[in-house]
Amino acid sequence: MSSAHKAVALISGGLDSMLAVRVLQEQGIEVEGINFFTGFCVEGHTHAIRNQHKDKQKRNNALWVAEQLGIKLHIIDVIEEYKDVLLNPKHGYGANMNPCLDCKIFMVKKAVEWVKENHMQGFDFIITGEVIGQRPKSQLKRTMPIVAAESGAEDLLLRPLCAKNLQPTKPEREGWVDRNKLYDFHGRNRKPQIALAKQFGFDDFATPAGGCCFLTDESYSSKLVDLWTARNSREYELDDIMLLKVGRHIRPKADFKMIIARDAGESKFLEGYRKQFTSLYSTSHNGPMAIIDGDIEQQDFPLAASIVARFGQGRHADEVEVEITVPDNPPRHIQACPMKVEQVPQEWYV
Amino acid sequence: MKQLELDARRLLCPLPVIKTQNKVAELSSGDILKVTCTDPGALSDIPAWARIHGHKIVESIEEDDEIIITVCVGA
Ligand code: SF4
C-alpha cells in the first residue's frame, strides 16, 4: 500500500479515535492528530483543581493518546469560533446543552481547513473515530452524510471503525486505504472496540461516559443556562465557563451568584479571581473562599457573609468574622451569623 | 540562537500547551523558550507535547506557585 497519502485524525482523547488511527497506521498510512479546545473540554487537571482528585489523571488525554500512537498532535484554540456553534446550533441540542451534531460538523470543517493548509505535506483526507449508533443524536447512519456534506469534507471523510457500513469514500475507492481492513462497528455495544484495543495492546485508555465535553453534563448545563438567564445575555468569556466547573453555585438573589469553594484546592483557584470579582471568606474560622458573580448591593453583604460562614468551620458559632473585598477597594470586615443548613433553600443551589 | 520567554500564568491546561505550541512554531531549531505557568497540569502536558514533536525539555522547576519549563526547539 502506498503511503503517499496522509490523514489527519480528530483526536478527542477517547478510545475510538485512538483505534481509528491505529487501524490506518496498520495499513502504513501516516497520520497526525488534531484536537480542538472549545473551553468546555473535560480535562484531567480541571478536575485536579479539587483536592480529592489530586492523585487522579493529571494528564491531557489527547496528548497521551498521541504519544501512545506515536503521532504529532496539533491542539487548536477554537474558543471564540465555538461560541456560534453553541449559541446557534442549526441541528439543535442533545439531552443537555451539547450541540453535538453542529460541533462535529464544525470540527470536521476545521480539519478540512487544516488539510488545505497542509496539503503540500501530503495530507489529503480526514479520519474520525465515529461509530454508527454510538451516540443517540450525532452518530447515526442518517447524520454521517450530514457531517461529511456540511463540513465540506464530502468523501474525504473516512470513519475507519464503521466504514464498511457506509458508502466507500475516496480514500477507499482510490485504493489509498484497503476497505477490507476497515471495520463495521455499530451500536452502543463497546465490546468490539474493547476487543480491538486488546488486539492492539492498548490497556489504559479513557472512556468518557457522557461525551467529550462538559456540555453533556446536566448540572454544568443548568449552571450555564442560569448564567445566561441572570445576565439576560448569552455572551460568555472563557473565565465564565471555567468558573462553572468550580465550586458550589448559590444564587440567593436574581442579580448575583456566589461561587463557594468546596475544598482548599478550589479556594486557591478562586483566589486567582479576586482582582476581578468581589470575594469573601471567614477570617475568624477556617472556611472556603467565595466570589460573587453579578452585582451585589452593599445591603446584601451580611446575607452573603452568613452564607459563606455556613460552609466554614464556624458554621455552629454564634458569630463569624467575614472579610469582603470589592476589587480596587480596601477589604471590610463584618460579623455574620452563619445560616443554618435548612435556611439555605434548595432553589438557591444552581 | 534565540532565547524567549512566555507567560502562561493563570491559564488552565491545555492553554499553556497551545501557547507554547504556537510560539515554538515561530522559532527555529536550537532556540530556547522559557514558559512560566501556574497550572500544575503543565508539568506533564508541556513535556508530553515536546516529546511528541521532537523538542527537548532542558529544565523544569517548581518555584513557590510557579512552574518554569524550558524548551529547546528540535529540528
Ligand atoms: S460532547 Fe461536546 S465536544 Fe463532543 S461532540 Fe458533543 S458538543 Fe462536541
Tab-separated table of C-alpha atoms and ligand atoms in Angstrom:
chain	number	residue	atom	x	y	z
A	1	MET	CA	0.000	0.000	0.000
A	2	SER	CA	1.376	3.400	-0.942
A	3	SER	CA	1.869	5.717	1.988
A	4	ALA	CA	1.993	8.834	-0.140
A	5	HIS	CA	-1.365	9.844	1.268
A	6	LYS	CA	-1.553	11.144	4.771
A	7	ALA	CA	-4.529	11.558	7.063
A	8	VAL	CA	-5.356	13.969	9.803
A	9	ALA	CA	-7.361	12.476	12.664
A	10	LEU	CA	-9.737	14.186	15.046
A	11	ILE	CA	-8.383	13.161	18.432
A	12	SER	CA	-10.672	13.517	21.418
A	13	GLY	CA	-8.566	11.558	23.872
A	14	GLY	CA	-11.018	8.668	23.979
A	15	LEU	CA	-10.590	5.118	22.795
A	16	ASP	CA	-12.442	5.349	19.480
A	17	SER	CA	-10.236	7.937	17.817
A	18	MET	CA	-7.212	6.087	19.160
A	19	LEU	CA	-8.372	2.886	17.458
A	20	ALA	CA	-9.254	4.668	14.216
A	21	VAL	CA	-5.710	5.999	13.936
A	22	ARG	CA	-4.100	2.670	14.698
A	23	VAL	CA	-6.281	0.926	12.072
A	24	LEU	CA	-4.845	3.246	9.417
A	25	GLN	CA	-1.311	3.049	10.768
A	26	GLU	CA	-1.558	-0.710	10.344
A	27	GLN	CA	-2.047	-0.017	6.650
A	28	GLY	CA	1.096	2.084	6.533
A	29	ILE	CA	-0.712	5.408	6.411
A	30	GLU	CA	0.950	8.321	8.139
A	31	VAL	CA	-1.407	10.140	10.482
A	32	GLU	CA	-1.224	13.343	12.505
A	33	GLY	CA	-3.794	14.356	15.077
A	34	ILE	CA	-5.772	17.498	15.638
A	35	ASN	CA	-7.596	18.380	18.823
A	36	PHE	CA	-9.862	21.341	19.432
A	37	PHE	CA	-10.096	23.289	22.654
A	38	THR	CA	-13.592	24.752	22.928
A	39	GLY	CA	-13.291	25.766	26.579
A	40	PHE	CA	-15.778	23.061	27.570
A	41	CYS	CA	-13.447	20.112	27.150
A	42	VAL	CA	-13.145	17.734	30.065
A	43	GLU	CA	-9.587	17.941	31.249
A	44	GLY	CA	-7.960	15.731	33.823
A	45	HIS	CA	-6.475	18.699	35.620
A	46	THR	CA	-9.576	20.821	35.680
A	47	HIS	CA	-10.823	18.107	37.987
A	48	ALA	CA	-7.482	18.194	39.704
A	49	ILE	CA	-8.253	21.698	40.978
A	50	ARG	CA	-10.090	19.778	43.685
A	51	ASN	CA	-8.037	18.091	46.374
A	52	GLN	CA	-9.926	14.830	46.193
A	53	HIS	CA	-8.937	14.397	42.574
A	54	LYS	CA	-5.307	15.263	43.150
A	55	ASP	CA	-3.984	11.783	42.511
A	56	LYS	CA	-6.190	11.098	39.570
A	57	GLN	CA	-5.174	11.538	35.980
A	58	LYS	CA	-3.359	14.758	35.579
A	59	ARG	CA	-2.634	14.044	32.000
A	60	ASN	CA	-4.222	15.548	28.957
A	61	ASN	CA	-5.800	12.522	27.303
A	62	ALA	CA	-5.427	13.779	23.744
A	63	LEU	CA	-1.677	14.280	24.224
A	64	TRP	CA	-1.397	10.951	25.951
A	65	VAL	CA	-3.206	9.166	23.103
A	66	ALA	CA	-0.972	10.868	20.527
A	67	GLU	CA	2.088	9.726	22.385
A	68	GLN	CA	0.858	6.125	22.558
A	69	LEU	CA	0.216	6.225	18.824
A	70	GLY	CA	3.482	7.953	18.030
A	71	ILE	CA	1.785	10.774	16.135
A	72	LYS	CA	2.067	14.535	16.242
A	73	LEU	CA	-0.864	16.358	17.806
A	74	HIS	CA	-1.910	19.895	16.988
A	75	ILE	CA	-4.107	21.478	19.645
A	76	ILE	CA	-6.176	24.323	18.327
A	77	ASP	CA	-7.834	27.067	20.327
A	78	VAL	CA	-11.367	27.482	18.942
A	79	ILE	CA	-12.905	29.200	21.970
A	80	GLU	CA	-14.108	32.237	20.022
A	81	GLU	CA	-15.365	30.431	16.924
A	82	TYR	CA	-17.084	27.818	19.027
A	83	LYS	CA	-19.431	30.399	20.543
A	84	ASP	CA	-21.504	30.476	17.393
A	85	VAL	CA	-21.725	26.668	17.385
A	86	LEU	CA	-23.015	26.615	20.934
A	87	LEU	CA	-25.308	29.616	20.662
A	88	ASN	CA	-26.866	28.915	17.261
A	89	PRO	CA	-26.787	25.194	16.551
A	90	LYS	CA	-28.667	24.568	13.321
A	91	HIS	CA	-29.375	20.991	14.362
A	92	GLY	CA	-30.252	21.804	17.954
A	93	TYR	CA	-29.052	20.419	21.268
A	94	GLY	CA	-28.730	16.916	22.665
A	95	ALA	CA	-30.033	15.920	26.084
A	96	ASN	CA	-28.315	18.914	27.677
A	97	MET	CA	-26.620	21.974	26.177
A	98	ASN	CA	-24.486	19.805	23.894
A	99	PRO	CA	-24.801	20.768	20.231
A	100	CYS	CA	-23.086	17.526	19.192
A	101	LEU	CA	-24.032	17.375	15.528
A	102	ASP	CA	-23.118	21.004	14.828
A	103	CYS	CA	-19.992	20.521	16.903
A	104	LYS	CA	-18.915	17.527	14.796
A	105	ILE	CA	-19.591	19.457	11.589
A	106	PHE	CA	-17.585	22.403	12.916
A	107	MET	CA	-14.623	20.250	13.915
A	108	VAL	CA	-14.507	18.361	10.636
A	109	LYS	CA	-14.759	21.697	8.824
A	110	LYS	CA	-11.763	22.975	10.789
A	111	ALA	CA	-9.929	19.778	9.855
A	112	VAL	CA	-10.769	20.413	6.180
A	113	GLU	CA	-9.130	23.836	6.531
A	114	TRP	CA	-6.109	22.229	8.177
A	115	VAL	CA	-5.799	19.700	5.353
A	116	LYS	CA	-5.912	22.531	2.793
A	117	GLU	CA	-3.156	24.375	4.649
A	118	ASN	CA	-1.042	21.230	4.891
A	119	HIS	CA	-1.785	19.718	1.514
A	120	MET	CA	1.785	20.323	0.419
A	121	GLN	CA	2.942	17.946	3.144
A	122	GLY	CA	0.807	15.231	1.614
A	123	PHE	CA	-2.285	15.468	3.812
A	124	ASP	CA	-5.421	14.800	1.865
A	125	PHE	CA	-8.073	13.118	3.970
A	126	ILE	CA	-9.651	13.172	7.394
A	127	ILE	CA	-10.479	10.367	9.794
A	128	THR	CA	-12.625	10.245	12.921
A	129	GLY	CA	-13.377	7.551	15.467
A	130	GLU	CA	-17.121	7.833	14.906
A	131	VAL	CA	-19.196	4.685	15.161
A	132	ILE	CA	-22.735	4.474	13.807
A	133	GLY	CA	-25.303	4.413	16.581
A	134	GLN	CA	-22.769	5.082	19.306
A	135	ARG	CA	-24.320	8.366	20.388
A	136	PRO	CA	-28.048	8.993	20.321
A	137	LYS	CA	-28.108	12.076	18.159
A	138	SER	CA	-24.830	12.847	16.494
A	139	GLN	CA	-23.599	9.453	15.392
A	140	LEU	CA	-26.422	7.936	13.402
A	141	LYS	CA	-26.395	6.479	9.923
A	142	ARG	CA	-28.538	9.443	8.912
A	143	THR	CA	-26.177	12.056	10.391
A	144	MET	CA	-22.919	10.670	8.989
A	145	PRO	CA	-23.529	12.088	5.486
A	146	ILE	CA	-24.722	15.381	7.024
A	147	VAL	CA	-21.347	15.816	8.751
A	148	ALA	CA	-19.497	14.956	5.541
A	149	ALA	CA	-21.574	17.351	3.424
A	150	GLU	CA	-21.962	20.330	5.759
A	151	SER	CA	-18.318	20.325	6.795
A	152	GLY	CA	-17.227	20.388	3.175
A	153	ALA	CA	-15.178	17.213	3.694
A	154	GLU	CA	-17.508	15.258	1.390
A	155	ASP	CA	-15.960	11.907	0.528
A	156	LEU	CA	-12.595	12.748	2.040
A	157	LEU	CA	-14.011	11.918	5.461
A	158	LEU	CA	-13.283	8.331	6.451
A	159	ARG	CA	-14.519	6.578	9.601
A	160	PRO	CA	-12.311	3.507	9.836
A	161	LEU	CA	-14.343	1.906	12.652
A	162	CYS	CA	-17.639	1.837	10.754
A	163	ALA	CA	-16.589	2.419	7.135
A	164	LYS	CA	-17.993	-0.900	5.984
A	165	ASN	CA	-21.474	0.272	6.927
A	166	LEU	CA	-21.124	3.378	4.801
A	167	GLN	CA	-20.604	4.200	1.143
A	168	PRO	CA	-16.959	3.890	0.092
A	169	THR	CA	-15.114	7.185	0.400
A	170	LYS	CA	-12.480	8.478	-1.977
A	171	PRO	CA	-9.523	7.061	0.004
A	172	GLU	CA	-11.159	3.623	-0.296
A	173	ARG	CA	-12.191	3.943	-3.934
A	174	GLU	CA	-8.783	5.173	-4.990
A	175	GLY	CA	-7.056	2.402	-3.084
A	176	TRP	CA	-5.186	4.704	-0.682
A	177	VAL	CA	-6.786	2.635	2.049
A	178	ASP	CA	-7.823	-1.024	1.907
A	179	ARG	CA	-11.543	-1.090	2.693
A	180	ASN	CA	-11.354	-4.784	3.541
A	181	LYS	CA	-9.222	-3.960	6.534
A	182	LEU	CA	-11.657	-1.408	7.917
A	183	TYR	CA	-14.477	-2.210	10.352
A	184	ASP	CA	-18.252	-2.353	10.551
A	185	PHE	CA	-18.837	-1.406	14.186
A	186	HIS	CA	-22.260	-0.087	15.091
A	187	GLY	CA	-24.481	0.483	18.079
A	188	ARG	CA	-23.769	1.213	21.681
A	189	ASN	CA	-22.111	-2.083	22.459
A	190	ARG	CA	-18.456	-1.317	23.123
A	191	LYS	CA	-17.239	-4.906	23.110
A	192	PRO	CA	-15.788	-4.807	19.570
A	193	GLN	CA	-13.798	-1.687	20.457
A	194	ILE	CA	-12.520	-3.227	23.663
A	195	ALA	CA	-11.504	-6.377	21.751
A	196	LEU	CA	-9.688	-4.322	19.115
A	197	ALA	CA	-7.958	-2.306	21.841
A	198	LYS	CA	-6.755	-5.568	23.334
A	199	GLN	CA	-5.531	-6.750	19.964
A	200	PHE	CA	-3.534	-3.543	19.558
A	201	GLY	CA	-2.187	-3.815	23.080
A	202	PHE	CA	-3.937	-0.698	24.414
A	203	ASP	CA	-4.814	-1.314	28.024
A	204	ASP	CA	-5.029	2.095	29.630
A	205	PHE	CA	-7.478	4.336	27.889
A	206	ALA	CA	-10.024	6.971	28.839
A	207	THR	CA	-13.666	6.103	28.456
A	208	PRO	CA	-15.669	9.266	28.989
A	209	ALA	CA	-19.180	8.272	29.970
A	210	GLY	CA	-21.313	11.053	28.558
A	211	GLY	CA	-19.180	12.671	25.952
A	212	CYS	CA	-16.038	14.607	25.409
A	213	CYS	CA	-17.170	17.849	26.999
A	214	PHE	CA	-18.969	19.421	29.949
A	215	LEU	CA	-21.924	20.407	27.774
A	216	THR	CA	-23.250	16.851	28.065
A	217	ASP	CA	-23.321	17.243	31.841
A	218	GLU	CA	-26.717	18.107	33.273
A	219	SER	CA	-25.501	20.105	36.224
A	220	TYR	CA	-22.983	22.025	34.139
A	221	SER	CA	-25.639	22.814	31.538
A	222	SER	CA	-28.065	24.119	34.126
A	223	LYS	CA	-25.364	26.425	35.505
A	224	LEU	CA	-24.710	27.705	32.015
A	225	VAL	CA	-28.382	28.400	31.384
A	226	ASP	CA	-28.677	30.091	34.789
A	227	LEU	CA	-25.759	32.369	33.901
A	228	TRP	CA	-27.345	33.380	30.633
A	229	THR	CA	-30.733	33.947	32.239
A	230	ALA	CA	-29.297	36.053	35.055
A	231	ARG	CA	-27.305	38.224	32.669
A	232	ASN	CA	-30.062	38.435	30.138
A	233	SER	CA	-27.449	37.685	27.516
A	234	ARG	CA	-25.881	34.542	26.191
A	235	GLU	CA	-22.477	36.043	25.716
A	236	TYR	CA	-19.690	34.384	27.665
A	237	GLU	CA	-15.971	34.596	28.184
A	238	LEU	CA	-13.554	31.792	28.924
A	239	ASP	CA	-13.417	32.722	32.628
A	240	ASP	CA	-17.196	32.408	32.875
A	241	ILE	CA	-17.269	28.874	31.565
A	242	MET	CA	-14.208	27.827	33.559
A	243	LEU	CA	-15.837	29.052	36.760
A	244	LEU	CA	-18.879	26.901	36.075
A	245	LYS	CA	-16.643	23.876	36.647
A	246	VAL	CA	-15.628	25.008	40.115
A	247	GLY	CA	-17.347	25.241	43.496
A	248	ARG	CA	-20.911	25.315	44.734
A	249	HIS	CA	-23.033	27.841	42.917
A	250	ILE	CA	-25.662	29.526	45.030
A	251	ARG	CA	-27.932	32.284	43.780
A	252	PRO	CA	-29.651	33.977	46.712
A	253	LYS	CA	-30.871	36.890	44.570
A	254	ALA	CA	-31.508	37.289	40.865
A	255	ASP	CA	-28.659	39.786	40.499
A	256	PHE	CA	-25.811	37.846	41.999
A	257	LYS	CA	-24.499	34.354	42.455
A	258	MET	CA	-21.927	33.079	44.933
A	259	ILE	CA	-19.300	30.576	43.864
A	260	ILE	CA	-18.110	28.862	47.034
A	261	ALA	CA	-15.047	26.626	47.038
A	262	ARG	CA	-15.590	23.035	48.143
A	263	ASP	CA	-12.039	22.480	49.338
A	264	ALA	CA	-8.624	24.081	49.656
A	265	GLY	CA	-7.734	23.379	46.032
A	266	GLU	CA	-10.781	25.263	44.821
A	267	SER	CA	-10.200	28.083	47.335
A	268	LYS	CA	-6.758	28.567	45.888
A	269	PHE	CA	-8.141	28.557	42.384
A	270	LEU	CA	-10.802	31.146	43.241
A	271	GLU	CA	-8.199	33.350	44.887
A	272	GLY	CA	-6.834	33.954	41.414
A	273	TYR	CA	-10.094	35.742	40.576
A	274	ARG	CA	-10.096	38.211	43.467
A	275	LYS	CA	-8.896	41.068	41.304
A	276	GLN	CA	-11.905	40.678	39.028
A	277	PHE	CA	-14.674	39.661	41.424
A	278	THR	CA	-15.899	40.663	44.866
A	279	SER	CA	-14.611	37.957	47.186
A	280	LEU	CA	-15.253	36.877	50.753
A	281	TYR	CA	-14.005	34.405	53.314
A	282	SER	CA	-14.087	33.934	57.035
A	283	THR	CA	-11.149	35.371	58.979
A	284	SER	CA	-12.169	34.062	62.391
A	285	HIS	CA	-12.577	30.417	61.359
A	286	ASN	CA	-11.244	28.179	58.634
A	287	GLY	CA	-13.521	28.158	55.666
A	288	PRO	CA	-13.858	28.420	51.920
A	289	MET	CA	-13.084	31.278	49.578
A	290	ALA	CA	-16.131	32.572	47.728
A	291	ILE	CA	-16.517	35.001	44.876
A	292	ILE	CA	-19.548	36.932	43.714
A	293	ASP	CA	-20.598	36.848	40.094
A	294	GLY	CA	-23.017	39.650	39.210
A	295	ASP	CA	-23.972	42.828	41.039
A	296	ILE	CA	-24.214	42.709	44.772
A	297	GLU	CA	-25.557	45.699	46.716
A	298	GLN	CA	-23.867	46.624	49.991
A	299	GLN	CA	-27.061	45.822	51.850
A	300	ASP	CA	-26.656	42.202	50.761
A	301	PHE	CA	-23.143	41.834	52.196
A	302	PRO	CA	-24.449	40.399	55.502
A	303	LEU	CA	-26.532	37.836	53.597
A	304	ALA	CA	-23.528	36.744	51.510
A	305	ALA	CA	-21.353	36.645	54.627
A	306	SER	CA	-23.820	34.458	56.509
A	307	ILE	CA	-23.931	32.037	53.573
A	308	VAL	CA	-20.161	31.744	53.285
A	309	ALA	CA	-19.974	31.280	57.069
A	310	ARG	CA	-22.380	28.340	56.828
A	311	PHE	CA	-19.799	26.425	54.768
A	312	GLY	CA	-16.851	27.046	57.097
A	313	GLN	CA	-15.768	25.608	60.414
A	314	GLY	CA	-17.601	28.383	62.200
A	315	ARG	CA	-20.952	27.098	60.969
A	316	HIS	CA	-22.129	26.353	64.524
A	317	ALA	CA	-20.660	29.521	66.046
A	318	ASP	CA	-22.903	32.436	67.033
A	319	GLU	CA	-20.828	34.831	65.018
A	320	VAL	CA	-18.149	34.611	62.380
A	321	GLU	CA	-15.966	37.399	61.073
A	322	VAL	CA	-16.005	37.639	57.289
A	323	GLU	CA	-13.754	39.750	55.131
A	324	ILE	CA	-15.345	41.112	51.968
A	325	THR	CA	-13.255	42.739	49.275
A	326	VAL	CA	-14.614	44.614	46.302
A	327	PRO	CA	-11.868	44.882	43.638
A	328	ASP	CA	-9.852	48.124	43.939
A	329	ASN	CA	-11.263	48.788	47.408
A	330	PRO	CA	-9.895	48.105	50.860
A	331	PRO	CA	-11.268	44.942	52.496
A	332	ARG	CA	-14.036	45.374	55.042
A	333	HIS	CA	-14.904	43.087	57.929
A	334	ILE	CA	-18.336	42.149	59.063
A	335	GLN	CA	-19.687	39.961	61.811
A	336	ALA	CA	-22.081	37.429	60.389
A	337	CYS	CA	-24.392	34.889	61.911
A	338	PRO	CA	-23.883	31.637	59.939
A	339	MET	CA	-27.013	30.437	58.188
A	340	LYS	CA	-28.385	27.129	59.317
A	341	VAL	CA	-28.334	24.344	56.737
A	342	GLU	CA	-32.108	24.413	56.421
A	343	GLN	CA	-32.091	28.180	55.954
A	344	VAL	CA	-30.366	27.860	52.599
A	345	PRO	CA	-33.291	26.989	50.315
A	346	GLN	CA	-32.709	24.224	47.768
A	347	GLU	CA	-33.776	26.516	44.935
A	348	TRP	CA	-30.784	28.767	45.614
A	349	TYR	CA	-28.479	25.959	44.531
A	350	VAL	CA	-27.820	26.327	40.820
B	1	MET	CA	20.017	31.074	18.703
B	2	LYS	CA	17.127	32.970	20.220
B	3	GLN	CA	16.076	32.904	23.874
B	4	LEU	CA	12.489	33.842	24.554
B	5	GLU	CA	10.103	33.860	27.497
B	6	LEU	CA	6.427	33.061	27.534
B	7	ASP	CA	3.980	33.997	30.251
B	8	ALA	CA	1.283	31.329	30.595
B	9	ARG	CA	0.413	32.109	34.202
B	10	ARG	CA	-3.187	31.664	35.354
B	11	LEU	CA	-4.035	29.756	32.195
B	12	LEU	CA	-5.508	26.314	32.635
B	13	CYS	CA	-4.410	23.382	30.516
B	14	PRO	CA	-4.404	22.919	27.637
B	15	LEU	CA	-3.930	26.670	27.071
B	16	PRO	CA	-0.283	26.737	28.249
B	17	VAL	CA	0.414	23.932	25.757
B	18	ILE	CA	-1.377	25.777	22.945
B	19	LYS	CA	0.578	28.961	23.697
B	20	THR	CA	3.852	27.041	23.780
B	21	GLN	CA	2.999	25.240	20.545
B	22	ASN	CA	2.144	28.499	18.748
B	23	LYS	CA	5.262	30.264	19.994
B	24	VAL	CA	7.539	27.359	19.080
B	25	ALA	CA	6.062	27.405	15.557
B	26	GLU	CA	7.711	30.820	15.099
B	27	LEU	CA	11.111	29.615	16.340
B	28	SER	CA	13.937	27.633	14.784
B	29	SER	CA	15.848	24.565	15.810
B	30	GLY	CA	18.076	25.228	18.814
B	31	ASP	CA	16.078	28.238	20.062
B	32	ILE	CA	15.150	28.285	23.726
B	33	LEU	CA	11.711	29.086	25.132
B	34	LYS	CA	11.134	29.553	28.846
B	35	VAL	CA	7.472	29.093	29.765
B	36	THR	CA	6.080	30.220	33.120
B	37	CYS	CA	2.822	28.566	34.205
B	38	THR	CA	0.704	28.189	37.301
B	39	ASP	CA	-1.418	25.163	36.320
B	40	PRO	CA	0.391	22.072	37.640
B	41	GLY	CA	-1.051	20.175	34.659
B	42	ALA	CA	1.594	21.910	32.543
B	43	LEU	CA	4.239	19.826	34.303
B	44	SER	CA	3.041	16.736	32.476
B	45	ASP	CA	1.455	18.306	29.393
B	46	ILE	CA	4.248	20.515	28.069
B	47	PRO	CA	6.839	17.706	28.279
B	48	ALA	CA	4.360	15.269	26.644
B	49	TRP	CA	3.748	17.745	23.862
B	50	ALA	CA	7.502	18.322	23.464
B	51	ARG	CA	8.243	14.580	23.252
B	52	ILE	CA	5.634	14.103	20.525
B	53	HIS	CA	7.074	16.917	18.440
B	54	GLY	CA	10.740	16.174	18.996
B	55	HIS	CA	11.583	19.146	21.257
B	56	LYS	CA	13.700	18.861	24.372
B	57	ILE	CA	12.874	19.902	27.905
B	58	VAL	CA	16.052	21.451	29.221
B	59	GLU	CA	14.770	22.230	32.672
B	60	SER	CA	11.565	22.103	34.620
B	61	ILE	CA	11.387	23.795	38.008
B	62	GLU	CA	8.673	24.462	40.550
B	63	GLU	CA	9.141	27.686	42.449
B	64	ASP	CA	6.540	28.738	45.004
B	65	ASP	CA	3.366	28.508	42.976
B	66	GLU	CA	5.024	28.849	39.621
B	67	ILE	CA	6.315	26.273	37.204
B	68	ILE	CA	9.061	27.194	34.792
B	69	ILE	CA	9.655	24.878	31.869
B	70	THR	CA	12.493	25.484	29.439
B	71	VAL	CA	12.048	24.031	25.970
B	72	CYS	CA	14.797	23.672	23.386
B	73	VAL	CA	13.261	23.621	19.921
B	74	GLY	CA	14.013	20.441	17.969
B	75	ALA	CA	14.871	20.006	14.337
C	1	SF4	S1	-19.793	16.034	23.613
C	1	SF4	FE1	-19.190	18.187	23.392
C	1	SF4	S2	-17.249	18.139	22.239
C	1	SF4	FE2	-18.224	16.131	21.980
C	1	SF4	S3	-19.416	16.335	20.083
C	1	SF4	FE3	-20.805	16.831	21.756
C	1	SF4	S4	-20.686	19.053	21.980
C	1	SF4	FE4	-18.905	18.400	20.760
